[in-house]
Coordinates of C-alpha atoms in Angstrom, one line a residue:
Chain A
X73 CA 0.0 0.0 0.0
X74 CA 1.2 3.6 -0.9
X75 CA 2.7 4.7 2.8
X76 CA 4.8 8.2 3.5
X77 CA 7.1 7.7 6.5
X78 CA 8.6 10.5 8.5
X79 CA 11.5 11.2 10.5
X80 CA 11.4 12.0 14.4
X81 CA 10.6 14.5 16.5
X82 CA 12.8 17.9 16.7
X83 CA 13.5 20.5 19.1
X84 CA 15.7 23.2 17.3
X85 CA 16.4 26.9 18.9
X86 CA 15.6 30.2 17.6
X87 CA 17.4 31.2 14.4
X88 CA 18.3 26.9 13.6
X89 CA 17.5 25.1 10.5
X90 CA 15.8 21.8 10.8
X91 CA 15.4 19.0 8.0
X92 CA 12.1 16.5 7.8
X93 CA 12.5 13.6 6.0
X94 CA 9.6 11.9 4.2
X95 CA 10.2 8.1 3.1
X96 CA 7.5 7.3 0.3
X97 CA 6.8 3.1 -0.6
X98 CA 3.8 1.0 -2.4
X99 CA 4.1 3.6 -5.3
X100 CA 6.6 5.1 -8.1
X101 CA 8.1 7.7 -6.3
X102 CA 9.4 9.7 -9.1
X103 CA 5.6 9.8 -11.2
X104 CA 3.9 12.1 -8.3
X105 CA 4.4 15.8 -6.8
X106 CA 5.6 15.6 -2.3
X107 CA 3.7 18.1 -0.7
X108 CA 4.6 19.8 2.4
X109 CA 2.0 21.2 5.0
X110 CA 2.6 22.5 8.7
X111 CA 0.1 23.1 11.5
X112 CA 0.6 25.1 14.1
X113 CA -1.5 24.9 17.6
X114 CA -4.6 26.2 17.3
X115 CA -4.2 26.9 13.5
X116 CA -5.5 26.0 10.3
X117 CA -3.5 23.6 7.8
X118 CA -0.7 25.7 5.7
X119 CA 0.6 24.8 2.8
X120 CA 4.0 25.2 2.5
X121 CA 5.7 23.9 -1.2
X122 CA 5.8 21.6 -3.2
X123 CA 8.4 19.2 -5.1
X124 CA 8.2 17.1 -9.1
X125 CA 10.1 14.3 -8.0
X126 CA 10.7 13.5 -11.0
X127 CA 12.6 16.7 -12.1
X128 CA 13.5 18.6 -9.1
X129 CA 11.0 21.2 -9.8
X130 CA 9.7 23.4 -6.7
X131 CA 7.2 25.9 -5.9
X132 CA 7.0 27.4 -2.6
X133 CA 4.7 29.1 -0.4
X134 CA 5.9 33.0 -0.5
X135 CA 5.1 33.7 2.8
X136 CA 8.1 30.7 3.7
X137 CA 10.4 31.7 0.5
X138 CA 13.6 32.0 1.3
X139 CA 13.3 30.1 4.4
X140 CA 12.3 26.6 3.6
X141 CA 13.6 24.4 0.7
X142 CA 12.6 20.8 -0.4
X143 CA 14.4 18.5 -2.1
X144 CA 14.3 14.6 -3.0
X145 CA 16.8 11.7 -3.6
X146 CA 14.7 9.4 -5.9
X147 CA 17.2 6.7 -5.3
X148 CA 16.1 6.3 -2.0
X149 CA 12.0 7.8 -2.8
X150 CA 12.7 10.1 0.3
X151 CA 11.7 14.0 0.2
X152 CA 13.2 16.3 2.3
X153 CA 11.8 20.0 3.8
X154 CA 14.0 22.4 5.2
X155 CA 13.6 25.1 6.9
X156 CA 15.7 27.3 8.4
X157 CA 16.2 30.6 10.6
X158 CA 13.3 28.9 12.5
X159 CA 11.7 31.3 15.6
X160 CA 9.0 30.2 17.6
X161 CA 6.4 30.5 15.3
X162 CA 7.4 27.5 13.2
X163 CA 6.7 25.2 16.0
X164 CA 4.2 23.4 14.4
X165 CA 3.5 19.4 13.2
X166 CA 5.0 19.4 9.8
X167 CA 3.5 16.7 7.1
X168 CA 4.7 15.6 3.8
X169 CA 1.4 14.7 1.5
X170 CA 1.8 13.0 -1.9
X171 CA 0.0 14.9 -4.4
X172 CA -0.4 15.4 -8.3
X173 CA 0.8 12.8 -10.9
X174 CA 3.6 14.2 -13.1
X175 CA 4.9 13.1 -16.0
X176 CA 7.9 14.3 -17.6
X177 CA 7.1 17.5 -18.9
X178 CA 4.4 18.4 -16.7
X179 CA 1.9 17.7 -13.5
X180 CA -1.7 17.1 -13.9
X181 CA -3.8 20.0 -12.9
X182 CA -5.7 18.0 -9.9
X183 CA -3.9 18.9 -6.7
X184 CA -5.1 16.4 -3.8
X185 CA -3.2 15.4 -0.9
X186 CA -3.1 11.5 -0.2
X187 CA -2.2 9.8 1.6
X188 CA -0.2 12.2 3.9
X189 CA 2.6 10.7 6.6
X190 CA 2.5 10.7 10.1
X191 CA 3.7 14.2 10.9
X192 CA 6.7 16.0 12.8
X193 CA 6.7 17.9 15.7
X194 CA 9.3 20.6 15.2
X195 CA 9.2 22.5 18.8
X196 CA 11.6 25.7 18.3
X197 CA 12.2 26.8 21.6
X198 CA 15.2 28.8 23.8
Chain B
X73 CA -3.9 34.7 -1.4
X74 CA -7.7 33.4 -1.5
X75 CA -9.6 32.8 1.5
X76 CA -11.5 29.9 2.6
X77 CA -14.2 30.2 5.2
X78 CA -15.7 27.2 6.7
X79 CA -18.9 27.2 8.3
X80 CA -19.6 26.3 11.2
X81 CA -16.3 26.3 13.3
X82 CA -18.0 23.9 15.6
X83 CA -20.9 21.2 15.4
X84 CA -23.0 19.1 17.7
X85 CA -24.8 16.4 16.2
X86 CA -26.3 13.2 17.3
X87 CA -25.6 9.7 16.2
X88 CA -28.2 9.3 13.1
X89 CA -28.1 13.0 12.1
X90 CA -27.9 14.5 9.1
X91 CA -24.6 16.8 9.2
X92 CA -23.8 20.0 7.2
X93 CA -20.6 22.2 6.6
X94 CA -19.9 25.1 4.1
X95 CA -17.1 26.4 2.7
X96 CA -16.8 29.7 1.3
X97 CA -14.1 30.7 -1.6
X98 CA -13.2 34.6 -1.4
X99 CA -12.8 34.1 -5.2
X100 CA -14.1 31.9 -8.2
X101 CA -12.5 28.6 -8.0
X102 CA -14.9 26.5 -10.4
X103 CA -14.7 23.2 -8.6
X104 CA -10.7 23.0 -7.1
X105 CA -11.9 22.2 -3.7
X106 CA -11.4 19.3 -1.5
X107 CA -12.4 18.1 1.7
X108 CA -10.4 16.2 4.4
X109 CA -11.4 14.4 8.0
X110 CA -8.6 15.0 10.5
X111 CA -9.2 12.8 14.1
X112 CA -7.0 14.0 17.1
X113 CA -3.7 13.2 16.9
X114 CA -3.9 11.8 13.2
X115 CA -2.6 13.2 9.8
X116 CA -5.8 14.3 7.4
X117 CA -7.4 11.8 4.9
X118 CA -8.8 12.8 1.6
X119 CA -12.5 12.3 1.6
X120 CA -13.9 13.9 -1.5
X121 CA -12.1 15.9 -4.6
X122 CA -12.8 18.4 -7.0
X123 CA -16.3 19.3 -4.8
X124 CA -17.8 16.2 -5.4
X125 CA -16.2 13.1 -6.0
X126 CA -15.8 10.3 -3.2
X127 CA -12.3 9.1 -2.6
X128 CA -11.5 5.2 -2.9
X129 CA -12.7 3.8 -0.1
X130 CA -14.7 6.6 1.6
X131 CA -18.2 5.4 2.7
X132 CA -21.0 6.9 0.6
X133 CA -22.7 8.8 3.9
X134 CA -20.2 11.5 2.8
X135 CA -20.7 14.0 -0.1
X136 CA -19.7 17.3 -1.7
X137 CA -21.0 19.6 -3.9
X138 CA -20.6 23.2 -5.0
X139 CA -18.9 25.3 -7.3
X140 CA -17.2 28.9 -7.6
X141 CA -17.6 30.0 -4.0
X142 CA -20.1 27.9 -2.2
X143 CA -19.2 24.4 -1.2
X144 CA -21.0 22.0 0.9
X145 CA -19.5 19.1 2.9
X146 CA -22.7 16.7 3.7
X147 CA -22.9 13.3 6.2
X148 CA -26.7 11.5 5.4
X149 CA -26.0 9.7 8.4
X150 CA -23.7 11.1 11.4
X151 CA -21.8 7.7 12.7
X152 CA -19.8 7.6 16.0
X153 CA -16.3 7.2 14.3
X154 CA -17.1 10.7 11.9
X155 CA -16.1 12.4 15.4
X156 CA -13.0 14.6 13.9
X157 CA -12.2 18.0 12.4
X158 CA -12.9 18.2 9.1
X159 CA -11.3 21.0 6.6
X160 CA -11.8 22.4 2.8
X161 CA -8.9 23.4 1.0
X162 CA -9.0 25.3 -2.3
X163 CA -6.2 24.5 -5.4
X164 CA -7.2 27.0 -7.9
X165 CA -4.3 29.0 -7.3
X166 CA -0.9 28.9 -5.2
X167 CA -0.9 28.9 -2.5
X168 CA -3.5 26.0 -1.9
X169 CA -5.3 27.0 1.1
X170 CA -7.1 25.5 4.2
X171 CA -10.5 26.5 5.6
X172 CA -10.1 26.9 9.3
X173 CA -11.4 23.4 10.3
X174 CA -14.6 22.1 11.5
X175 CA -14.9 20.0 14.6
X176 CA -17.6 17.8 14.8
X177 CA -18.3 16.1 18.5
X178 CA -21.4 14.0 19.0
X179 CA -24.4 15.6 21.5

């Protein structure tokens, strides 16, 4: 079955980076788009970018640009989300989501989430 | 950035009931809209895509429909295990965006 597996629990301080890792099985890893979506306490879902893993491509949320980067190492079908200068607003449970199907050239124009992993706790705190 | 407004925040219903949420677009966004259940604790699961269609596996109880700026998010039948926050999110335009959640408890 298709199943997204994430890495551990984090507790970075102010102004640290921290990296989420997103291990994807039961599926062709590099034929659909890895979504990345954080939710703070109390807050609604936020989407935060998006990566082809096929060809690298990304598209980020501008609110987070310049702060958060995702990549992917097809060889192992893991995605990765970055996100650095973190402050205590970023504590949040971070989740990577499989989205659209992509081809070569391009992604289809349906974006759903599904299924989504398990979620990290990032807690930035002094 | 468009807006998504869910209505209501918070729902009481008994076991049998027929259930109702809306979601509001602050733009057009012809039928780019999806809904997900969220229980405590637990990552989201796609329910129903582009307004209306039912996600593999998802029992028929639960529907969508809408298109533009109105959505509705239906259960014909409120069962104890549809306890959960549900949420709409819009993909018409980046960056996809969440409602604010509905959470659904059983009176």
């Amino acid at each position: 079955q298709v199943q997204l597996v994430q890495s551990g629990a984090e507790v970075k301080k102010p102004g640290a980076s921290v990296r989420v890792s997103c291990k994807a099985s039961g599926y062709s890893f590099k034929n659909f788009a890895m979504h990345w979506v954080r939710q703070a306490p109390g807050q609604r879902l936020e989407w935060m970018g998006w990566i082809n893993a096929g060809n690298g491509d990304t598209k980020y949320s501008q609110k987070l640009q310049g702060r958060v980067t995702i990549t992917r190492d097809t060889s192992a079908s893991t995605a990765y989300m970055e996100l650095s200068s973190l402050r205590s607003e970023d504590t949040a449970v971070y989740y990577c989501a499989r989205g659209q199907y992509c081809s070569t050239f391009n992604c289809y124009r349906g974006v759903w989430f599904d299924p989504w992993g398990q979620g990290t706790l990032v807690t930035v705190s002094s | 950035d468009i807006q998504m407004t869910q209505s209501p925040s918070s729902l009481s219903a008994s076991v049998g009931d027929r259930v109702t949420i809306t979601c509001q677009a602050s733009q057009d966004i012809s039928n780019y809209l999806n809904w997900y259940q969220q229980k405590p604790g637990k990552a989201p699961k796609l329910l129903i895509y582009d307004a209306s269609n039912l996600h593999t596996g998802v029992p028929s109880r639960f529907s969508g429909s809408g298109s533009g700026t109105d959505f509705t998010f239906t259960i014909s039948s409120l069962q104890p295990e549809d306890i959960a926050t549900y949420h709409c999110q819009q993909y018409d335009d980046l960056p996809y965006t969440f409602g604010q959640g509905t959470k659904l408890e059983i009176k």
